[in-house]
PDB file of C-alpha atoms and ligand atoms in Angstrom:
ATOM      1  CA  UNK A 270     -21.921 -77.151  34.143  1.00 43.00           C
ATOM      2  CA  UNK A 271     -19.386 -74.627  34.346  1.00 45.00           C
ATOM      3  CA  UNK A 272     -20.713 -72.636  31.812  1.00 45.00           C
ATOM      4  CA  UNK A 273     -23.922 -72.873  32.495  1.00 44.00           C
ATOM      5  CA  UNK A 274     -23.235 -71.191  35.961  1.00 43.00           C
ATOM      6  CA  UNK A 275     -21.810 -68.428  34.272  1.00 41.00           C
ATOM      7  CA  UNK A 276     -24.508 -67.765  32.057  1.00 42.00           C
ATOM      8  CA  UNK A 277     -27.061 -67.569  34.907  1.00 43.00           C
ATOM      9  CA  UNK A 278     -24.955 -65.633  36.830  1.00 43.00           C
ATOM     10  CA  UNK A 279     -24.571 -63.113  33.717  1.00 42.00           C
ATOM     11  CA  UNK A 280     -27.919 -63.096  33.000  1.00 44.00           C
ATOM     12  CA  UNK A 281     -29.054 -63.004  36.591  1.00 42.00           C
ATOM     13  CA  UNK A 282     -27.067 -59.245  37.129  1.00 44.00           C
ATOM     14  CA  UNK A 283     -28.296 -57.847  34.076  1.00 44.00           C
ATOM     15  CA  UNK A 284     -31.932 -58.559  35.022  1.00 43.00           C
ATOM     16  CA  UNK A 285     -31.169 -56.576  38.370  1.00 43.00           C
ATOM     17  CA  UNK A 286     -29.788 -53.600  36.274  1.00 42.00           C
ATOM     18  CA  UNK A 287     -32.898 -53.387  34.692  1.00 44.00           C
ATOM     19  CA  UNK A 288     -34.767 -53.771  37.940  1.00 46.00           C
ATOM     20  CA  UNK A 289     -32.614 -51.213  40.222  1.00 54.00           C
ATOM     21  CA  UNK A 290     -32.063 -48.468  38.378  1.00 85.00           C
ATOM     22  CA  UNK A 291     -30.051 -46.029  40.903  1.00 94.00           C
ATOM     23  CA  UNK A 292     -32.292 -43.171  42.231  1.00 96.00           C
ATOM     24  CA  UNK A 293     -31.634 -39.954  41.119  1.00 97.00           C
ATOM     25  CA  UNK A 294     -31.074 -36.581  42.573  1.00 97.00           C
ATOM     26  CA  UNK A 295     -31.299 -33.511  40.337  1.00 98.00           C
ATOM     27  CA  UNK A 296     -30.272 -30.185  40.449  1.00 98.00           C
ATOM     28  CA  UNK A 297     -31.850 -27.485  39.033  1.00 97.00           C
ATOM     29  CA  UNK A 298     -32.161 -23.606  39.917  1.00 97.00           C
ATOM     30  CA  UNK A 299     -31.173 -20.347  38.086  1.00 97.00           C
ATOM     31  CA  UNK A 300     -28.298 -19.893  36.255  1.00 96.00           C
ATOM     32  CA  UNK A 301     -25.109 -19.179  38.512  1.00 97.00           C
ATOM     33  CA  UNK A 302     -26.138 -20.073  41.536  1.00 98.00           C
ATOM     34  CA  UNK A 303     -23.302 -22.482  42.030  1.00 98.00           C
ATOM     35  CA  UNK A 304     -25.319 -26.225  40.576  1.00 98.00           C
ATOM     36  CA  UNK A 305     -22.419 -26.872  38.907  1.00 97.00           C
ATOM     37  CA  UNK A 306     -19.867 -26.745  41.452  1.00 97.00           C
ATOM     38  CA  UNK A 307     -22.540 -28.509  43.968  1.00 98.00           C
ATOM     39  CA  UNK A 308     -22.788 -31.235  41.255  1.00 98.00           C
ATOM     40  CA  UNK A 309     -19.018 -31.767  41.072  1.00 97.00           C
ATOM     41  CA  UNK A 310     -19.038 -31.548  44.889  1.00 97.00           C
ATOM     42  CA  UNK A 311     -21.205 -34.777  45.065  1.00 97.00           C
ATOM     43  CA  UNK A 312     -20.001 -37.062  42.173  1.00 96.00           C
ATOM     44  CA  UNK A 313     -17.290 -38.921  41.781  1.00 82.00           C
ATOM     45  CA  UNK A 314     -14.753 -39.246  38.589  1.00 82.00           C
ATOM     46  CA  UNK A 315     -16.468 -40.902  36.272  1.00 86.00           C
ATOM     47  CA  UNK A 316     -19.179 -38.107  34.915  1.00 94.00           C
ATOM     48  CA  UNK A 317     -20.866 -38.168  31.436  1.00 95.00           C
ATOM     49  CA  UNK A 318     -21.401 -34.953  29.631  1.00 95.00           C
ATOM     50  CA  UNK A 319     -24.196 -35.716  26.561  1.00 95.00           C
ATOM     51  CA  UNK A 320     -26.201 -33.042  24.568  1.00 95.00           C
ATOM     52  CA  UNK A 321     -29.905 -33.897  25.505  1.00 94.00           C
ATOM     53  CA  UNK A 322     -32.058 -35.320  22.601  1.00 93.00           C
ATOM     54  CA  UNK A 323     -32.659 -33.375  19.858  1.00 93.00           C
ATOM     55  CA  UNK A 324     -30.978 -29.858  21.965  1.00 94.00           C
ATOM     56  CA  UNK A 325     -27.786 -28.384  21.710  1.00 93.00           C
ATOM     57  CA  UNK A 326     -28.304 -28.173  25.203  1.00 95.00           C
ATOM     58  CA  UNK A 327     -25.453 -30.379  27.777  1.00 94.00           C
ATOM     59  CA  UNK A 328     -26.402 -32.640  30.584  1.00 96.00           C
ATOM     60  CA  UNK A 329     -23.727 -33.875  32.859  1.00 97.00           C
ATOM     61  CA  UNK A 330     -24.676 -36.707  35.163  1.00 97.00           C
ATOM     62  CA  UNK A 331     -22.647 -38.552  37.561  1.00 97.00           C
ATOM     63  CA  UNK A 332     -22.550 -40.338  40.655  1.00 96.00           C
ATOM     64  CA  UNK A 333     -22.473 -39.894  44.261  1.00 96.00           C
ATOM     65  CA  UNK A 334     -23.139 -41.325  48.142  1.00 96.00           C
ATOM     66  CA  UNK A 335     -25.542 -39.935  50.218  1.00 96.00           C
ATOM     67  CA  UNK A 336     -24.555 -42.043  53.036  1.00 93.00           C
ATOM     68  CA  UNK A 337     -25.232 -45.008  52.602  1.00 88.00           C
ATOM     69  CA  UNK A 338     -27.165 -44.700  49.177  1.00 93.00           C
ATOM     70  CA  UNK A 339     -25.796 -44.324  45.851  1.00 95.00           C
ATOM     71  CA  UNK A 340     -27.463 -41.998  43.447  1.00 96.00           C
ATOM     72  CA  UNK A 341     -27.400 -40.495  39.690  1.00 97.00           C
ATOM     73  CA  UNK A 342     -27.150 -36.777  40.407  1.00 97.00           C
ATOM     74  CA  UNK A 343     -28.004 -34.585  37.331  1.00 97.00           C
ATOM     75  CA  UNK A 344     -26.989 -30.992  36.726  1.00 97.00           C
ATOM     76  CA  UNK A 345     -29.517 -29.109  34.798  1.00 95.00           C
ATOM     77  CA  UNK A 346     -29.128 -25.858  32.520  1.00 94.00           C
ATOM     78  CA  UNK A 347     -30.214 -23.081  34.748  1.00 94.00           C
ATOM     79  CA  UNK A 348     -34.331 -22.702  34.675  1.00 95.00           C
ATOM     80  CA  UNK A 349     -36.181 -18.999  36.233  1.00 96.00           C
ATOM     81  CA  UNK A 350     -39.662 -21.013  36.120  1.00 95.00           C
ATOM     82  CA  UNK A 351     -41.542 -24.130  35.098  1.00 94.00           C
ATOM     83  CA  UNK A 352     -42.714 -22.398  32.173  1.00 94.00           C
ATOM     84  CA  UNK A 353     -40.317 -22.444  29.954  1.00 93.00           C
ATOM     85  CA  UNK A 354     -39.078 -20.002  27.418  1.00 95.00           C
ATOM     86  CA  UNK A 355     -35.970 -21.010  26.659  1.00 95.00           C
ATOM     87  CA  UNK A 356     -34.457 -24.125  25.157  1.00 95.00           C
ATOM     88  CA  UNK A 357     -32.370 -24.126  28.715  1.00 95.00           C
ATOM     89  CA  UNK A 358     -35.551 -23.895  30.670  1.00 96.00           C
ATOM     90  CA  UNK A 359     -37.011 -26.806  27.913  1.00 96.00           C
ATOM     91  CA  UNK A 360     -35.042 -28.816  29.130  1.00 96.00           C
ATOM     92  CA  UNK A 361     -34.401 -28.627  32.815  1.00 96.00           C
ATOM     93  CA  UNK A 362     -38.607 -28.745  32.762  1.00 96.00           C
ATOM     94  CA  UNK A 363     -38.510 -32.043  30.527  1.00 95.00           C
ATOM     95  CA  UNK A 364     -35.825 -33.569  32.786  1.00 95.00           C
ATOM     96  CA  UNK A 365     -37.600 -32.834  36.473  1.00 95.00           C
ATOM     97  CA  UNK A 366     -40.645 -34.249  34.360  1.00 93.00           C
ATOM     98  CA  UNK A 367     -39.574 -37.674  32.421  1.00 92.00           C
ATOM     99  CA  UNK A 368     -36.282 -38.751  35.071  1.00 91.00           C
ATOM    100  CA  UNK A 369     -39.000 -38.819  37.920  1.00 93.00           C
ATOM    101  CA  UNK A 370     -35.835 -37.844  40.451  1.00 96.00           C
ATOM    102  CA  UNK A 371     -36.517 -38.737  44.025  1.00 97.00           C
ATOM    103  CA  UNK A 372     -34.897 -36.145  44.921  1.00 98.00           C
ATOM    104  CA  UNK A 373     -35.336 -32.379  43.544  1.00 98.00           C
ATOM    105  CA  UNK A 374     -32.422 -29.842  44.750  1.00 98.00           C
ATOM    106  CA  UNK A 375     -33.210 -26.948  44.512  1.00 98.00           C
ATOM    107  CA  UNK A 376     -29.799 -24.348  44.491  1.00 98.00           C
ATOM    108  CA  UNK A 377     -30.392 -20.656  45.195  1.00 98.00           C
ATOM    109  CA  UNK A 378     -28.326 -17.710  45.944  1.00 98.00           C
ATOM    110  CA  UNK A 379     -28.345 -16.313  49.518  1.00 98.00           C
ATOM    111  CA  UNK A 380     -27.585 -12.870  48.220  1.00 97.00           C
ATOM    112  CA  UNK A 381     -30.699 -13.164  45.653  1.00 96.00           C
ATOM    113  CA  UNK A 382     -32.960 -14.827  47.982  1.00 95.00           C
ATOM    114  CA  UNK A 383     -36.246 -13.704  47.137  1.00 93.00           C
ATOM    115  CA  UNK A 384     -35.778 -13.386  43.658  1.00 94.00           C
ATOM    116  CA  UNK A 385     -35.341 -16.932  43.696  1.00 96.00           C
ATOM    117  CA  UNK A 386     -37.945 -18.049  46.348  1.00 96.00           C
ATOM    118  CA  UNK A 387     -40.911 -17.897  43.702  1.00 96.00           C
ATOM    119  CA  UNK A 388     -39.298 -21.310  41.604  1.00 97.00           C
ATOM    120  CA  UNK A 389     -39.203 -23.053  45.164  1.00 98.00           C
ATOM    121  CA  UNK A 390     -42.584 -22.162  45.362  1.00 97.00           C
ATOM    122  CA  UNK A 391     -43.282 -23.542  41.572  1.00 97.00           C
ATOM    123  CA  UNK A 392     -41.226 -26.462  42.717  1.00 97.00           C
ATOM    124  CA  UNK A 393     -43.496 -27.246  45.930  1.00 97.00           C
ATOM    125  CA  UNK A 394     -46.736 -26.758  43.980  1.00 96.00           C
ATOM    126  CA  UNK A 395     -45.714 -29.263  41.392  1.00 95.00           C
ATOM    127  CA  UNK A 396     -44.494 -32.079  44.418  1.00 95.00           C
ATOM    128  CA  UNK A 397     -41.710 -32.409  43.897  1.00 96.00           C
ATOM    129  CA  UNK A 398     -39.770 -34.300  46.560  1.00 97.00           C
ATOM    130  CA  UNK A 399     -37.700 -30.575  47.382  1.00 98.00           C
ATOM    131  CA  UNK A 400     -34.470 -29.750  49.102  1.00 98.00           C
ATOM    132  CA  UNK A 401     -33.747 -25.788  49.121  1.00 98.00           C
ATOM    133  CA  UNK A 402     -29.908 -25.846  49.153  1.00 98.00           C
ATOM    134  CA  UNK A 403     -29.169 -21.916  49.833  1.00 98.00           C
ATOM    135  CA  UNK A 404     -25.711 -21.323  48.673  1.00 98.00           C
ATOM    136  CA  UNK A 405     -22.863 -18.740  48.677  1.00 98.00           C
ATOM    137  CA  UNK A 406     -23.261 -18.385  52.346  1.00 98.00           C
ATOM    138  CA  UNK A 407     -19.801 -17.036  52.041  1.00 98.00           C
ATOM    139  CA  UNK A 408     -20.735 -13.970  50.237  1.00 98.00           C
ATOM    140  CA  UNK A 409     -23.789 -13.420  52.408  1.00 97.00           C
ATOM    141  CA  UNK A 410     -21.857 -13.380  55.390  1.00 97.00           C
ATOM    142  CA  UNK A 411     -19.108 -10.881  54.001  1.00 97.00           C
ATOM    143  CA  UNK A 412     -22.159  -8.398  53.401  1.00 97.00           C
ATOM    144  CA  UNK A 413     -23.681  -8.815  56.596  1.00 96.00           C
ATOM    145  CA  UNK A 414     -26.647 -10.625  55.552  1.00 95.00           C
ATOM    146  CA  UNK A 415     -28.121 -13.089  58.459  1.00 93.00           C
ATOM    147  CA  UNK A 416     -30.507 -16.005  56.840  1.00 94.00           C
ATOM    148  CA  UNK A 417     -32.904 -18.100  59.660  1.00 95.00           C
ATOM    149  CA  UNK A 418     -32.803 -21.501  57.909  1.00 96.00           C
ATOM    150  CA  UNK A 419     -34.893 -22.904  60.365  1.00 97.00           C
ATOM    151  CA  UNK A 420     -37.945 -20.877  59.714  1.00 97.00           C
ATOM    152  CA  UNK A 421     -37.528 -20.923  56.437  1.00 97.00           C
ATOM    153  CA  UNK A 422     -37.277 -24.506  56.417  1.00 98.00           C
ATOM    154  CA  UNK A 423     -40.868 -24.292  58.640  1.00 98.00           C
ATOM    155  CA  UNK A 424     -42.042 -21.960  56.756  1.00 97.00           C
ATOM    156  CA  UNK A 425     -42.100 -23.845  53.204  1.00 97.00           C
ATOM    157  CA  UNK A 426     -42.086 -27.581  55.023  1.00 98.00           C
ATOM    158  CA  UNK A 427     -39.065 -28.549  53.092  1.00 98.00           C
ATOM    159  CA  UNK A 428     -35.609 -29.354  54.123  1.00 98.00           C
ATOM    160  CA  UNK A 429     -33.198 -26.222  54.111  1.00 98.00           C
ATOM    161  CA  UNK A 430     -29.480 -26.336  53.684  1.00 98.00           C
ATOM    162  CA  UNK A 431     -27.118 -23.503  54.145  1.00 98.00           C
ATOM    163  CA  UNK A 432     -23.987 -23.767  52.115  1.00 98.00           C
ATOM    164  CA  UNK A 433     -21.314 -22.491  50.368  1.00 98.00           C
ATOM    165  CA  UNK A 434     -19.957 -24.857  47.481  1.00 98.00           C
ATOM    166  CA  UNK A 435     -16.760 -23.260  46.602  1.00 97.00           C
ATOM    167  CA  UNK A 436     -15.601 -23.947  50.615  1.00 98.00           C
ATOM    168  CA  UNK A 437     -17.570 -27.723  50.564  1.00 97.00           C
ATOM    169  CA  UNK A 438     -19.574 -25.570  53.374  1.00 98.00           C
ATOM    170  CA  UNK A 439     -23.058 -27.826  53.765  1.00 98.00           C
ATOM    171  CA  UNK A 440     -22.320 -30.021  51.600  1.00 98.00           C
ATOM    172  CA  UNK A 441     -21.960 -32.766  54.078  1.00 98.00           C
ATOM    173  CA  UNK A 442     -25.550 -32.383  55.572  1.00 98.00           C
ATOM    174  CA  UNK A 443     -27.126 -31.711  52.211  1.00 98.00           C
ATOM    175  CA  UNK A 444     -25.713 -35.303  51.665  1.00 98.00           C
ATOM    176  CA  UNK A 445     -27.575 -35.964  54.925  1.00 98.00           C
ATOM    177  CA  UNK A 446     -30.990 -34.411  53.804  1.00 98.00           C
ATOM    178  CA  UNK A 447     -30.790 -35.975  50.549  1.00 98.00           C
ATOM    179  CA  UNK A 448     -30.071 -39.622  52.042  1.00 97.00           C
ATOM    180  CA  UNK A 449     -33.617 -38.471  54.709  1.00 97.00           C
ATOM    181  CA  UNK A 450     -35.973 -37.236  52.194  1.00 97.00           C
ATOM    182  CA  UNK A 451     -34.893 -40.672  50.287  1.00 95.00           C
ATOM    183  CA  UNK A 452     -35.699 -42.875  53.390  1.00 92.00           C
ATOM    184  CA  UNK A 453     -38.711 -41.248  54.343  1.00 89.00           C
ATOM    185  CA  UNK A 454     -40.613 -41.456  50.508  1.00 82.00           C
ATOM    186  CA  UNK A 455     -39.419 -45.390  50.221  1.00 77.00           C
TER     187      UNK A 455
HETATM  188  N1  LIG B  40     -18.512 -17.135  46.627  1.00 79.99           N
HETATM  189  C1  LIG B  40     -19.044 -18.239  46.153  1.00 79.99           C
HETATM  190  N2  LIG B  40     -19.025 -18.493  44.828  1.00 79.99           N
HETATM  191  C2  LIG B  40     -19.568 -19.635  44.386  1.00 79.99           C
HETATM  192  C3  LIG B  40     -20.160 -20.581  45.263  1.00 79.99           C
HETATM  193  N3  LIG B  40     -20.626 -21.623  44.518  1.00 79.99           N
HETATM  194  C4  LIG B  40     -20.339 -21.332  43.251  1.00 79.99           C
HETATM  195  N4  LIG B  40     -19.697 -20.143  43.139  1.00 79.99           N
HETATM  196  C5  LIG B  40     -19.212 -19.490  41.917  1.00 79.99           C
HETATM  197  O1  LIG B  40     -20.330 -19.053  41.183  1.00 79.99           O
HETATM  198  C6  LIG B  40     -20.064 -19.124  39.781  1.00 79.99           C
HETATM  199  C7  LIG B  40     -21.145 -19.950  39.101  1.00 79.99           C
HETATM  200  O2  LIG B  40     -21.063 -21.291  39.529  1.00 79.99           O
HETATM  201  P1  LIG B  40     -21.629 -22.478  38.647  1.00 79.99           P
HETATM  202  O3  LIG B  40     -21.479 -23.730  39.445  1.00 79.99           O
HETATM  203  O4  LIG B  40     -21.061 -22.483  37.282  1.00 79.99           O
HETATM  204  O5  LIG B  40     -23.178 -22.025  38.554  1.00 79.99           O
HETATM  205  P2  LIG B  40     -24.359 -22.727  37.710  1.00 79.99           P
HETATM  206  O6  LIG B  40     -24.584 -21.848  36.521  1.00 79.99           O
HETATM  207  O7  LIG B  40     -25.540 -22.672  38.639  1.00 79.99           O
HETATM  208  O8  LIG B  40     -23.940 -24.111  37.372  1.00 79.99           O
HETATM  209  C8  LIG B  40     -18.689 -19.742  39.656  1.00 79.99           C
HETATM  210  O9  LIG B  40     -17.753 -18.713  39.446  1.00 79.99           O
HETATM  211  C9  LIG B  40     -18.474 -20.420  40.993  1.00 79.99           C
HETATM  212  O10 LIG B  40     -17.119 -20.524  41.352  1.00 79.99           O
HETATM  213  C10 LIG B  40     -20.161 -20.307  46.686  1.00 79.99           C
HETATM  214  O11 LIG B  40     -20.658 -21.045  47.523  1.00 79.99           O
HETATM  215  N5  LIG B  40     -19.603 -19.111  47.051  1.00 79.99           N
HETATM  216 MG1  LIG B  41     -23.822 -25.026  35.500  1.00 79.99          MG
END
């Protein structure tokens, strides 16, 4: 009787593995913008580095709490556009299209703003379910440069964080906006 208990129990959690796979957050933007130390900012210790099929290319995933939710958060090789050219790009574009992430962050440099602002756009056009996380707020501050988050945030009609990784600046409410955007598409 024992046993049997244990079995169903076993068999019973495995069933809701396979049923409630943990959402997943992904991070993608150009190459050193900061993803990387955002992605180690919101996972814990236990990350996995792997090569993604058939690339030479690394994936590190991990996982994190947006309040109350926990989530796989992937860091992607840095991408410039949706249309890939290199095997980078490849891949970030095949992972925001086959991991179906509820949660697209998207990490740009406040410095390089509108250099960066047409992949949002890409981003937007192709639904994804978009957070712009500006970072390096601390090196747009030491130059003088003011950003209105708000507006911009109005402007595109996604959520905007200002941050600066390297200080854990923002990365509090981007928890926040990641754990809203999840709420409000479930
Ligand atoms: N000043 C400043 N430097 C940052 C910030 N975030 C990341 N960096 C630095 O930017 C460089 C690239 O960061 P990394 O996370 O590797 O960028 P990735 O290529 O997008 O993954 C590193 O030297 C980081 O220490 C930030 O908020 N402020
Ligand atoms: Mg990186």
């Amino acid at each position: 009787m024992r046993r049997f208990y244990f079995w169903q129990k076993e068999k019973s959690t495995k069933k809701n593995l396979r049923q409630s796979p943990l959402r997943k957050a992904v991070l993608v933007g150009n190459p050193n913008v900061g993803k990387s130390v955002v992605f180690n900012r919101l996972t814990g210790l236990y990350v996995t580095v792997s090569n993604y099929p058939g690339t030479t290319v690394e994936v590190a995933r991990g996982r994190g709490y947006f309040i109350q939710e926990e989530m796989e958060v992937v860091d992607t090789p840095g991408m410039y556009s949706l249309l890939p050219i290199t095997e980078e790009e490849k891949v970030a574009r095949q992972l925001l299209l086959q991991e179906q992430p509820s949660v697209v962050i998207h990490v740009v440099d406040a410095c390089n703003l509108e250099r960066m602002l047409s992949l949002t756009l890409q981003l937007i056009e192709a639904e994804m379910p978009l957070i712009l996380l500006i970072n390096m707020m601390d090196e747009a501050r030491r130059i003088g440069l003011r950003l209105d988050c708000d507006l911009l945030s109005q402007r595109l009609g996604i959520p905007v964080v200002a941050a600066a990784a390297v200080l854990n600046e923002g990365m509090a409410n981007l928890r926040k906006k990641v754990a809203e955007l999840v709420r409000t598409a479930a």
